[in-house]
mmCIF file of C-alpha atoms and ligand atoms in Angstrom:
data_model
loop_
_atom_site.group_PDB
_atom_site.id
_atom_site.type_symbol
_atom_site.label_atom_id
_atom_site.label_comp_id
_atom_site.label_asym_id
_atom_site.label_seq_id
_atom_site.Cartn_x
_atom_site.Cartn_y
_atom_site.Cartn_z
ATOM 1 C CA MET A 1 -6.224 -0.153 24.260
ATOM 2 C CA SER A 2 -6.497 -1.285 20.946
ATOM 3 C CA VAL A 3 -5.390 -0.262 17.038
ATOM 4 C CA LEU A 4 -8.022 0.179 14.591
ATOM 5 C CA VAL A 5 -7.054 -0.948 11.357
ATOM 6 C CA THR A 6 -9.071 0.102 8.305
ATOM 7 C CA GLY A 7 -8.724 -2.099 5.275
ATOM 8 C CA GLY A 8 -7.352 -4.816 7.561
ATOM 9 C CA ALA A 9 -8.702 -7.565 5.350
ATOM 10 C CA GLY A 10 -6.886 -6.354 2.218
ATOM 11 C CA TYR A 11 -3.237 -7.104 0.996
ATOM 12 C CA ILE A 12 -1.322 -4.889 3.064
ATOM 13 C CA GLY A 13 -3.685 -4.052 5.864
ATOM 14 C CA SER A 14 -3.877 -7.885 6.537
ATOM 15 C CA HIS A 15 0.050 -7.914 7.065
ATOM 16 C CA MET A 16 -0.171 -5.077 9.426
ATOM 17 C CA VAL A 17 -3.067 -7.035 11.517
ATOM 18 C CA LEU A 18 -0.407 -10.133 11.652
ATOM 19 C CA ALA A 19 2.329 -7.923 12.728
ATOM 20 C CA LEU A 20 0.419 -6.445 15.388
ATOM 21 C CA THR A 21 -1.472 -9.627 16.557
ATOM 22 C CA ASP A 22 2.033 -11.237 16.571
ATOM 23 C CA ARG A 23 3.372 -8.928 19.051
ATOM 24 C CA GLY A 24 0.094 -9.555 21.348
ATOM 25 C CA GLU A 25 -1.676 -6.217 20.416
ATOM 26 C CA ASP A 26 -5.396 -5.925 20.481
ATOM 27 C CA VAL A 27 -6.578 -5.097 17.181
ATOM 28 C CA VAL A 28 -10.116 -4.151 15.569
ATOM 29 C CA VAL A 29 -10.360 -4.542 11.970
ATOM 30 C CA LEU A 30 -12.783 -2.426 9.856
ATOM 31 C CA ASP A 31 -13.226 -3.355 6.410
ATOM 32 C CA ASN A 32 -16.241 -3.530 3.985
ATOM 33 C CA LEU A 33 -14.703 -6.462 2.259
ATOM 34 C CA SER A 34 -15.201 -4.846 -1.253
ATOM 35 C CA THR A 35 -11.642 -6.112 -2.127
ATOM 36 C CA GLY A 36 -10.660 -7.885 1.032
ATOM 37 C CA PHE A 37 -11.156 -11.293 2.587
ATOM 38 C CA SER A 38 -12.317 -12.434 6.005
ATOM 39 C CA TRP A 39 -9.824 -15.072 5.962
ATOM 40 C CA ALA A 40 -7.028 -12.795 5.585
ATOM 41 C CA VAL A 41 -7.759 -11.308 8.984
ATOM 42 C CA ALA A 42 -5.446 -12.948 11.675
ATOM 43 C CA PRO A 43 -7.807 -14.921 14.105
ATOM 44 C CA GLN A 44 -6.637 -13.021 17.003
ATOM 45 C CA ALA A 45 -8.042 -9.827 15.610
ATOM 46 C CA GLU A 46 -11.810 -8.457 16.019
ATOM 47 C CA MET A 47 -13.351 -8.396 12.493
ATOM 48 C CA VAL A 48 -15.893 -5.718 11.839
ATOM 49 C CA VAL A 49 -17.773 -5.481 8.532
ATOM 50 C CA GLY A 50 -18.334 -1.802 7.688
ATOM 51 C CA ASP A 51 -17.240 1.319 6.075
ATOM 52 C CA VAL A 52 -14.383 3.919 7.146
ATOM 53 C CA GLY A 53 -17.262 6.522 5.973
ATOM 54 C CA GLU A 54 -19.875 5.496 8.704
ATOM 55 C CA GLN A 55 -18.437 8.142 11.198
ATOM 56 C CA THR A 56 -20.954 6.988 13.722
ATOM 57 C CA LEU A 57 -20.020 3.225 13.525
ATOM 58 C CA VAL A 58 -16.297 4.368 13.838
ATOM 59 C CA GLU A 59 -16.972 6.603 16.675
ATOM 60 C CA ARG A 60 -18.805 3.670 18.597
ATOM 61 C CA LEU A 61 -15.899 1.256 17.737
ATOM 62 C CA ILE A 62 -13.340 3.893 19.091
ATOM 63 C CA ARG A 63 -15.425 4.267 22.290
ATOM 64 C CA GLU A 64 -16.187 0.713 23.083
ATOM 65 C CA ARG A 65 -12.955 -0.746 21.927
ATOM 66 C CA GLY A 66 -10.821 1.871 23.527
ATOM 67 C CA VAL A 67 -8.988 2.625 20.338
ATOM 68 C CA ASN A 68 -6.039 4.759 20.704
ATOM 69 C CA ALA A 69 -4.340 4.667 17.301
ATOM 70 C CA ILE A 70 -5.688 4.103 13.697
ATOM 71 C CA VAL A 71 -3.545 2.617 10.870
ATOM 72 C CA HIS A 72 -5.611 3.476 7.858
ATOM 73 C CA PHE A 73 -5.270 1.446 4.744
ATOM 74 C CA ALA A 74 -8.887 0.958 3.412
ATOM 75 C CA GLY A 75 -9.047 2.762 -0.245
ATOM 76 C CA SER A 76 -8.856 2.189 -3.829
ATOM 77 C CA ILE A 77 -5.418 1.870 -5.305
ATOM 78 C CA VAL A 78 -5.596 1.505 -9.123
ATOM 79 C CA VAL A 79 -4.265 4.477 -11.037
ATOM 80 C CA PRO A 80 -6.098 3.829 -14.146
ATOM 81 C CA GLU A 81 -9.133 2.881 -12.495
ATOM 82 C CA SER A 82 -8.978 6.388 -10.850
ATOM 83 C CA ILE A 83 -8.816 8.361 -14.265
ATOM 84 C CA ALA A 84 -11.977 6.500 -15.409
ATOM 85 C CA ASP A 85 -13.823 6.883 -12.119
ATOM 86 C CA PRO A 86 -12.156 10.123 -10.301
ATOM 87 C CA LEU A 87 -15.209 10.770 -8.140
ATOM 88 C CA GLY A 88 -15.307 7.381 -6.953
ATOM 89 C CA TYR A 89 -11.898 7.619 -5.779
ATOM 90 C CA TYR A 90 -12.326 11.046 -4.195
ATOM 91 C CA LEU A 91 -15.375 9.528 -2.161
ATOM 92 C CA ASN A 92 -13.397 6.228 -1.130
ATOM 93 C CA ASN A 93 -9.982 7.864 -0.663
ATOM 94 C CA THR A 94 -10.869 11.642 0.530
ATOM 95 C CA VAL A 95 -14.197 11.847 1.565
ATOM 96 C CA LYS A 96 -14.358 8.811 3.667
ATOM 97 C CA SER A 97 -10.879 9.583 5.011
ATOM 98 C CA ARG A 98 -12.548 12.687 6.319
ATOM 99 C CA ALA A 99 -15.272 11.110 8.220
ATOM 100 C CA LEU A 100 -12.525 8.624 9.759
ATOM 101 C CA ILE A 101 -10.385 11.463 10.905
ATOM 102 C CA ALA A 102 -13.306 13.411 12.170
ATOM 103 C CA ALA A 103 -14.134 10.393 14.213
ATOM 104 C CA ALA A 104 -10.588 10.133 15.256
ATOM 105 C CA VAL A 105 -10.640 13.669 16.843
ATOM 106 C CA ASN A 106 -14.215 13.131 18.199
ATOM 107 C CA GLY A 107 -12.942 10.118 19.986
ATOM 108 C CA GLY A 108 -9.801 11.538 21.167
ATOM 109 C CA VAL A 109 -7.619 9.057 19.058
ATOM 110 C CA GLU A 110 -4.029 10.178 19.338
ATOM 111 C CA HIS A 111 -1.978 8.092 16.893
ATOM 112 C CA PHE A 112 -2.740 7.876 13.005
ATOM 113 C CA ILE A 113 -1.146 6.278 10.365
ATOM 114 C CA PHE A 114 -2.217 6.676 6.901
ATOM 115 C CA SER A 115 -1.208 4.607 3.758
ATOM 116 C CA SER A 116 -0.236 7.420 1.381
ATOM 117 C CA THR A 117 1.602 6.750 -1.965
ATOM 118 C CA ALA A 118 4.685 7.736 -4.227
ATOM 119 C CA ALA A 119 1.622 9.005 -6.777
ATOM 120 C CA VAL A 120 1.397 12.093 -4.913
ATOM 121 C CA TYR A 121 4.555 13.285 -6.501
ATOM 122 C CA GLY A 122 3.161 12.591 -10.159
ATOM 123 C CA MET A 123 6.156 12.999 -12.430
ATOM 124 C CA PRO A 124 9.023 14.120 -10.353
ATOM 125 C CA GLU A 125 11.849 15.859 -11.675
ATOM 126 C CA VAL A 126 14.507 14.329 -9.969
ATOM 127 C CA ASN A 127 14.837 10.519 -8.989
ATOM 128 C CA PRO A 128 15.215 9.411 -6.269
ATOM 129 C CA VAL A 129 12.511 11.670 -5.064
ATOM 130 C CA ASP A 130 12.437 12.918 -1.608
ATOM 131 C CA GLU A 131 9.727 14.136 0.993
ATOM 132 C CA GLU A 132 10.591 17.933 0.151
ATOM 133 C CA ALA A 133 9.397 17.407 -3.329
ATOM 134 C CA PRO A 134 6.163 19.134 -4.196
ATOM 135 C CA PHE A 135 2.854 17.618 -4.315
ATOM 136 C CA ASP A 136 2.090 17.240 -8.114
ATOM 137 C CA PRO A 137 0.000 14.267 -8.522
ATOM 138 C CA ILE A 138 -0.826 13.239 -12.035
ATOM 139 C CA SER A 139 -3.997 10.792 -11.358
ATOM 140 C CA PRO A 140 -7.127 11.164 -9.345
ATOM 141 C CA TYR A 141 -5.865 8.437 -7.311
ATOM 142 C CA GLY A 142 -2.465 10.564 -6.307
ATOM 143 C CA SER A 143 -4.879 13.649 -5.929
ATOM 144 C CA SER A 144 -7.257 11.966 -3.307
ATOM 145 C CA LYS A 145 -4.245 10.569 -1.468
ATOM 146 C CA MET A 146 -2.679 14.094 -1.444
ATOM 147 C CA MET A 147 -5.921 15.822 -0.064
ATOM 148 C CA THR A 148 -5.990 13.124 3.042
ATOM 149 C CA GLU A 149 -2.425 14.121 3.642
ATOM 150 C CA ILE A 150 -3.374 17.555 3.666
ATOM 151 C CA MET A 151 -6.410 16.880 6.107
ATOM 152 C CA LEU A 152 -4.186 15.215 8.471
ATOM 153 C CA ARG A 153 -1.433 18.127 8.383
ATOM 154 C CA ASP A 154 -3.947 20.602 9.373
ATOM 155 C CA THR A 155 -5.934 18.446 11.733
ATOM 156 C CA ALA A 156 -2.653 17.744 13.625
ATOM 157 C CA ALA A 157 -2.060 21.353 13.810
ATOM 158 C CA ALA A 158 -5.399 22.189 15.309
ATOM 159 C CA HIS A 159 -5.906 18.873 17.444
ATOM 160 C CA ASP A 160 -4.334 16.567 19.728
ATOM 161 C CA LEU A 161 -3.428 13.784 17.129
ATOM 162 C CA ARG A 162 -0.259 13.015 15.812
ATOM 163 C CA TYR A 163 0.216 11.107 12.423
ATOM 164 C CA ALA A 164 2.640 9.446 10.088
ATOM 165 C CA ALA A 165 2.048 9.627 6.321
ATOM 166 C CA LEU A 166 3.954 6.914 4.696
ATOM 167 C CA ARG A 167 4.167 7.247 1.163
ATOM 168 C CA TYR A 168 4.390 3.882 -0.638
ATOM 169 C CA PHE A 169 6.379 2.954 -3.684
ATOM 170 C CA ASN A 170 5.633 -0.278 -5.220
ATOM 171 C CA VAL A 171 4.755 -3.043 -2.584
ATOM 172 C CA ALA A 172 4.849 -6.681 -3.530
ATOM 173 C CA GLY A 173 5.648 -10.050 -1.745
ATOM 174 C CA ALA A 174 3.976 -11.801 0.806
ATOM 175 C CA ASP A 175 3.987 -12.959 4.358
ATOM 176 C CA PRO A 176 6.785 -15.631 4.651
ATOM 177 C CA LYS A 177 4.500 -17.722 6.658
ATOM 178 C CA ARG A 178 2.153 -17.735 3.787
ATOM 179 C CA ARG A 179 -0.885 -16.454 5.894
ATOM 180 C CA SER A 180 -1.522 -13.706 3.528
ATOM 181 C CA GLY A 181 -0.412 -12.216 0.411
ATOM 182 C CA GLN A 182 -1.658 -10.246 -2.608
ATOM 183 C CA SER A 183 -5.100 -11.774 -3.486
ATOM 184 C CA THR A 184 -7.030 -9.337 -5.249
ATOM 185 C CA PRO A 185 -9.339 -10.854 -8.052
ATOM 186 C CA ARG A 186 -8.200 -8.980 -11.588
ATOM 187 C CA ALA A 187 -5.246 -7.775 -10.197
ATOM 188 C CA THR A 188 -3.685 -5.010 -12.337
ATOM 189 C CA HIS A 189 0.021 -4.609 -10.577
ATOM 190 C CA LEU A 190 3.058 -5.626 -12.359
ATOM 191 C CA ILE A 191 4.460 -8.527 -10.022
ATOM 192 C CA LYS A 192 1.263 -10.238 -9.607
ATOM 193 C CA VAL A 193 0.208 -9.892 -12.958
ATOM 194 C CA ALA A 194 3.590 -11.676 -14.045
ATOM 195 C CA ALA A 195 3.328 -14.443 -11.464
ATOM 196 C CA GLN A 196 0.015 -15.327 -12.916
ATOM 197 C CA ALA A 197 1.290 -15.053 -16.409
ATOM 198 C CA ALA A 198 4.399 -17.691 -15.157
ATOM 199 C CA LEU A 199 1.870 -19.961 -13.458
ATOM 200 C CA GLY A 200 -0.271 -20.033 -16.647
ATOM 201 C CA ASP A 201 -3.401 -18.198 -15.110
ATOM 202 C CA ARG A 202 -2.983 -15.577 -17.694
ATOM 203 C CA SER A 203 -1.964 -16.146 -21.540
ATOM 204 C CA HIS A 204 0.567 -13.372 -21.521
ATOM 205 C CA LEU A 205 1.686 -10.187 -19.880
ATOM 206 C CA ASP A 206 1.456 -6.870 -21.555
ATOM 207 C CA ILE A 207 4.323 -4.283 -21.208
ATOM 208 C CA TYR A 208 2.456 -0.741 -21.336
ATOM 209 C CA GLY A 209 4.806 1.140 -23.340
ATOM 210 C CA THR A 210 8.579 0.812 -24.361
ATOM 211 C CA ASP A 211 8.950 4.585 -25.433
ATOM 212 C CA TYR A 212 9.477 5.942 -21.972
ATOM 213 C CA PRO A 213 12.849 8.201 -21.236
ATOM 214 C CA THR A 214 14.624 5.210 -19.309
ATOM 215 C CA PRO A 215 17.400 3.120 -20.370
ATOM 216 C CA ASP A 216 15.291 0.398 -21.847
ATOM 217 C CA GLY A 217 12.048 2.305 -22.557
ATOM 218 C CA THR A 218 10.031 0.695 -20.047
ATOM 219 C CA CYS A 219 8.853 2.479 -16.866
ATOM 220 C CA ILE A 220 10.913 2.495 -13.564
ATOM 221 C CA ARG A 221 9.569 1.655 -10.090
ATOM 222 C CA ASP A 222 10.948 1.034 -6.580
ATOM 223 C CA TYR A 223 9.455 -2.259 -5.406
ATOM 224 C CA ILE A 224 9.366 -2.712 -1.844
ATOM 225 C CA HIS A 225 8.534 -6.082 0.228
ATOM 226 C CA VAL A 226 5.508 -5.891 2.175
ATOM 227 C CA THR A 227 7.326 -7.105 5.079
ATOM 228 C CA ASP A 228 9.665 -4.330 5.272
ATOM 229 C CA LEU A 229 6.777 -1.931 4.677
ATOM 230 C CA ILE A 230 4.966 -3.335 7.753
ATOM 231 C CA ALA A 231 8.041 -2.944 9.920
ATOM 232 C CA ALA A 232 7.899 0.828 8.816
ATOM 233 C CA HIS A 233 4.548 0.872 10.276
ATOM 234 C CA VAL A 234 5.004 -0.670 13.505
ATOM 235 C CA LEU A 235 8.138 1.618 13.964
ATOM 236 C CA ALA A 236 5.892 4.623 13.024
ATOM 237 C CA LEU A 237 3.415 3.478 15.429
ATOM 238 C CA ASP A 238 6.052 3.115 18.294
ATOM 239 C CA HIS A 239 7.420 6.293 17.476
ATOM 240 C CA LEU A 240 4.171 8.390 17.912
ATOM 241 C CA ARG A 241 3.152 6.314 21.040
ATOM 242 C CA GLY A 242 6.689 7.216 22.258
ATOM 243 C CA GLY A 243 5.714 11.032 21.769
ATOM 244 C CA GLY A 244 7.405 11.379 18.250
ATOM 245 C CA ASP A 245 6.393 14.059 16.149
ATOM 246 C CA SER A 246 4.243 13.653 13.337
ATOM 247 C CA LEU A 247 5.946 12.691 10.026
ATOM 248 C CA VAL A 248 5.762 12.094 6.423
ATOM 249 C CA ALA A 249 7.992 9.609 4.880
ATOM 250 C CA ASN A 250 8.809 7.534 1.635
ATOM 251 C CA CYS A 251 8.716 3.856 1.960
ATOM 252 C CA GLY A 252 10.986 2.515 -0.813
ATOM 253 C CA TYR A 253 14.511 1.137 -0.866
ATOM 254 C CA GLY A 254 16.093 3.733 -3.168
ATOM 255 C CA ASP A 255 16.610 1.289 -6.050
ATOM 256 C CA GLY A 256 14.561 1.310 -9.380
ATOM 257 C CA PHE A 257 13.733 -1.452 -11.490
ATOM 258 C CA SER A 258 12.305 -1.304 -15.217
ATOM 259 C CA VAL A 259 9.335 -3.324 -16.194
ATOM 260 C CA LYS A 260 11.398 -5.384 -18.303
ATOM 261 C CA GLU A 261 13.757 -6.024 -15.404
ATOM 262 C CA VAL A 262 10.948 -7.208 -13.189
ATOM 263 C CA VAL A 263 9.617 -9.463 -16.069
ATOM 264 C CA ALA A 264 13.075 -10.971 -16.484
ATOM 265 C CA ALA A 265 13.190 -11.573 -12.602
ATOM 266 C CA VAL A 266 9.816 -13.412 -12.633
ATOM 267 C CA LYS A 267 10.831 -15.693 -15.573
ATOM 268 C CA ALA A 268 14.185 -16.437 -13.841
ATOM 269 C CA ALA A 269 12.539 -17.217 -10.505
ATOM 270 C CA SER A 270 9.729 -19.204 -11.961
ATOM 271 C CA GLY A 271 11.752 -20.692 -14.778
ATOM 272 C CA VAL A 272 8.848 -20.284 -17.449
ATOM 273 C CA ASP A 273 9.572 -18.083 -20.343
ATOM 274 C CA PHE A 274 5.831 -16.833 -20.448
ATOM 275 C CA GLU A 275 4.667 -14.607 -23.353
ATOM 276 C CA VAL A 276 5.278 -10.719 -23.387
ATOM 277 C CA ARG A 277 3.406 -8.325 -25.584
ATOM 278 C CA ILE A 278 4.359 -5.102 -26.302
ATOM 279 C CA ALA A 279 1.291 -2.737 -25.832
ATOM 280 C CA GLU A 280 0.338 0.867 -25.584
ATOM 281 C CA ARG A 281 1.317 3.294 -22.893
ATOM 282 C CA ARG A 282 -1.152 3.064 -19.681
ATOM 283 C CA ALA A 283 -2.670 6.411 -18.829
ATOM 284 C CA GLY A 284 -1.214 8.272 -15.776
ATOM 285 C CA ASP A 285 2.061 6.241 -15.569
ATOM 286 C CA PRO A 286 5.091 8.372 -14.698
ATOM 287 C CA ALA A 287 8.199 7.390 -16.420
ATOM 288 C CA ALA A 288 10.328 6.635 -13.083
ATOM 289 C CA LEU A 289 9.478 7.036 -9.455
ATOM 290 C CA ILE A 290 12.412 5.679 -7.115
ATOM 291 C CA ALA A 291 12.126 6.705 -3.498
ATOM 292 C CA GLY A 292 14.539 8.972 -1.722
ATOM 293 C CA ALA A 293 14.697 6.708 1.490
ATOM 294 C CA GLU A 294 16.848 8.350 3.995
ATOM 295 C CA GLN A 295 14.110 9.984 6.010
ATOM 296 C CA ILE A 296 12.393 6.855 7.257
ATOM 297 C CA ARG A 297 16.015 5.333 8.196
ATOM 298 C CA GLU A 298 16.941 8.408 10.103
ATOM 299 C CA LYS A 299 13.475 9.029 11.706
ATOM 300 C CA LEU A 300 12.540 5.386 12.570
ATOM 301 C CA GLY A 301 15.623 3.533 12.313
ATOM 302 C CA TRP A 302 14.244 1.395 9.800
ATOM 303 C CA THR A 303 16.671 -0.977 8.031
ATOM 304 C CA PRO A 304 14.841 -3.278 5.374
ATOM 305 C CA GLU A 305 15.711 -7.155 5.626
ATOM 306 C CA HIS A 306 14.076 -7.983 2.193
ATOM 307 C CA ALA A 307 15.554 -5.544 -0.305
ATOM 308 C CA SER A 308 15.937 -7.755 -3.340
ATOM 309 C CA LEU A 309 14.028 -7.906 -6.414
ATOM 310 C CA ASP A 310 14.781 -11.804 -6.700
ATOM 311 C CA GLU A 311 13.310 -12.395 -3.071
ATOM 312 C CA ILE A 312 10.309 -10.157 -3.682
ATOM 313 C CA VAL A 313 9.362 -11.989 -6.822
ATOM 314 C CA THR A 314 10.263 -15.355 -5.277
ATOM 315 C CA SER A 315 7.661 -14.505 -2.382
ATOM 316 C CA ALA A 316 5.091 -13.366 -5.026
ATOM 317 C CA LEU A 317 5.329 -16.578 -6.903
ATOM 318 C CA ALA A 318 5.201 -18.547 -3.824
ATOM 319 C CA TRP A 319 1.960 -16.929 -2.262
ATOM 320 C CA GLU A 320 0.319 -17.375 -6.025
ATOM 321 C CA GLU A 321 1.249 -21.029 -5.833
ATOM 322 C CA HIS A 322 -0.539 -21.206 -2.550
ATOM 323 C CA LEU A 323 -3.565 -19.554 -3.714
ATOM 324 C CA ARG A 324 -3.840 -22.041 -6.318
ATOM 325 C CA SER A 325 -3.401 -24.808 -4.205
ATOM 326 C CA SER A 326 -5.930 -23.437 -1.663
ATOM 327 C CA ASP A 327 -9.631 -22.817 -2.400
ATOM 328 C CA ARG A 328 -9.100 -19.305 -1.911
ATOM 329 C CA VAL A 329 -9.708 -16.574 -4.501
ATOM 330 C CA ALA A 330 -7.036 -15.279 -6.779
HETATM 331 N N1 UDP B 401 2.791 -2.843 -16.107
HETATM 332 C C1 UDP B 401 2.877 -3.304 -17.162
HETATM 333 N N2 UDP B 401 1.985 -4.598 -17.315
HETATM 334 C C2 UDP B 401 1.105 -4.896 -16.544
HETATM 335 C C3 UDP B 401 0.902 -4.071 -15.372
HETATM 336 C C4 UDP B 401 2.211 -3.156 -14.952
HETATM 337 O O1 UDP B 401 3.630 -2.854 -17.965
HETATM 338 O O2 UDP B 401 0.353 -5.782 -16.590
HETATM 339 C C5 UDP B 401 3.792 -1.502 -15.826
HETATM 340 C C6 UDP B 401 3.020 -0.304 -15.453
HETATM 341 O O3 UDP B 401 2.416 0.280 -16.579
HETATM 342 C C7 UDP B 401 3.921 0.522 -14.558
HETATM 343 C C8 UDP B 401 4.530 -0.700 -13.716
HETATM 344 O O4 UDP B 401 4.263 -1.864 -14.702
HETATM 345 O O5 UDP B 401 4.963 1.238 -15.449
HETATM 346 C C9 UDP B 401 4.119 -0.552 -12.460
HETATM 347 O O6 UDP B 401 2.577 -0.785 -12.584
HETATM 348 P P1 UDP B 401 1.761 -1.231 -11.118
HETATM 349 O O7 UDP B 401 0.387 -1.206 -11.910
HETATM 350 O O8 UDP B 401 2.473 -2.635 -10.883
HETATM 351 O O9 UDP B 401 2.116 0.069 -10.138
HETATM 352 P P2 UDP B 401 1.780 1.463 -10.131
HETATM 353 O O10 UDP B 401 3.140 2.169 -10.450
HETATM 354 O O11 UDP B 401 0.975 1.923 -11.225
HETATM 355 O O12 UDP B 401 1.344 1.764 -8.868
#
């Protein structure tokens, strides 16, 4: 029996592959390498270069490799990009997910874990926002993920497939053993951008908007260490394998930090007072997104071990330094 990890060469997927291979599981990675790197895939895993939308390929992999669980990370993840290219996002995140889910059903795969997002909530009226809040995405990215959640819900009702949709808040940090980390070229995510500014790879950091209705005027997010996020996936997989019901769960700590607080943390951890400029608001940004994080603790027994902004930014900085000192792309 093996686990198929789509997007296993990407940032979060590669950490899942490490966690699975570290505990001796057979893993097949399917990744089209559009944003991932084959070096990020644990050597114990089998790497297949291909697209999750290729249903025939996925059905063959399921059959030939005895795949019984799919962990689906492959997709596009940049909110402003989704506003500029909605159809690209609906293709990558929704249409291709449909093909993958169909392949899972046809191949008799029983367990499916899906990378969803807090963006399905849009601008929640209440923070922390829990899983009972309605879908109300404000970007094509959020809508594209919401639609996949709905497909999974309906498919699980009709077929012998149980799933976990994990709604990520803001993921950052890297593998403590420096085997993988956030490596995307032209990254747009705040902690990566700040780490690059601290190391001199960028001239400055722009803060997108200081007039939000938050205490310091900048957006608030719930940052979660990738190691804790992956621990939640492993627990979800064990839960499904143990006969547990399908579940939808937020993945965050329930603590929010503003953009200015994150910038201050990166400056403190690096000791570098890099230049910060105030810029216009960025399209599609909700003012605050903080996870109501009870469900994942109650249903999966998840206990975060790295819930500290300082630890997260220190880890991100260490990975950024590692990328610079190796010949890997940053
Ligand atoms: N942000 C910023 N400058 C940057 C990158 C991000 O001010 O260079 C802000 C962004 O507007 C948002 C927050 O940081 O309020 C988190 O953005 P990110 O892209 O990291 O994640 P998102 O919440 O969009 O998934």
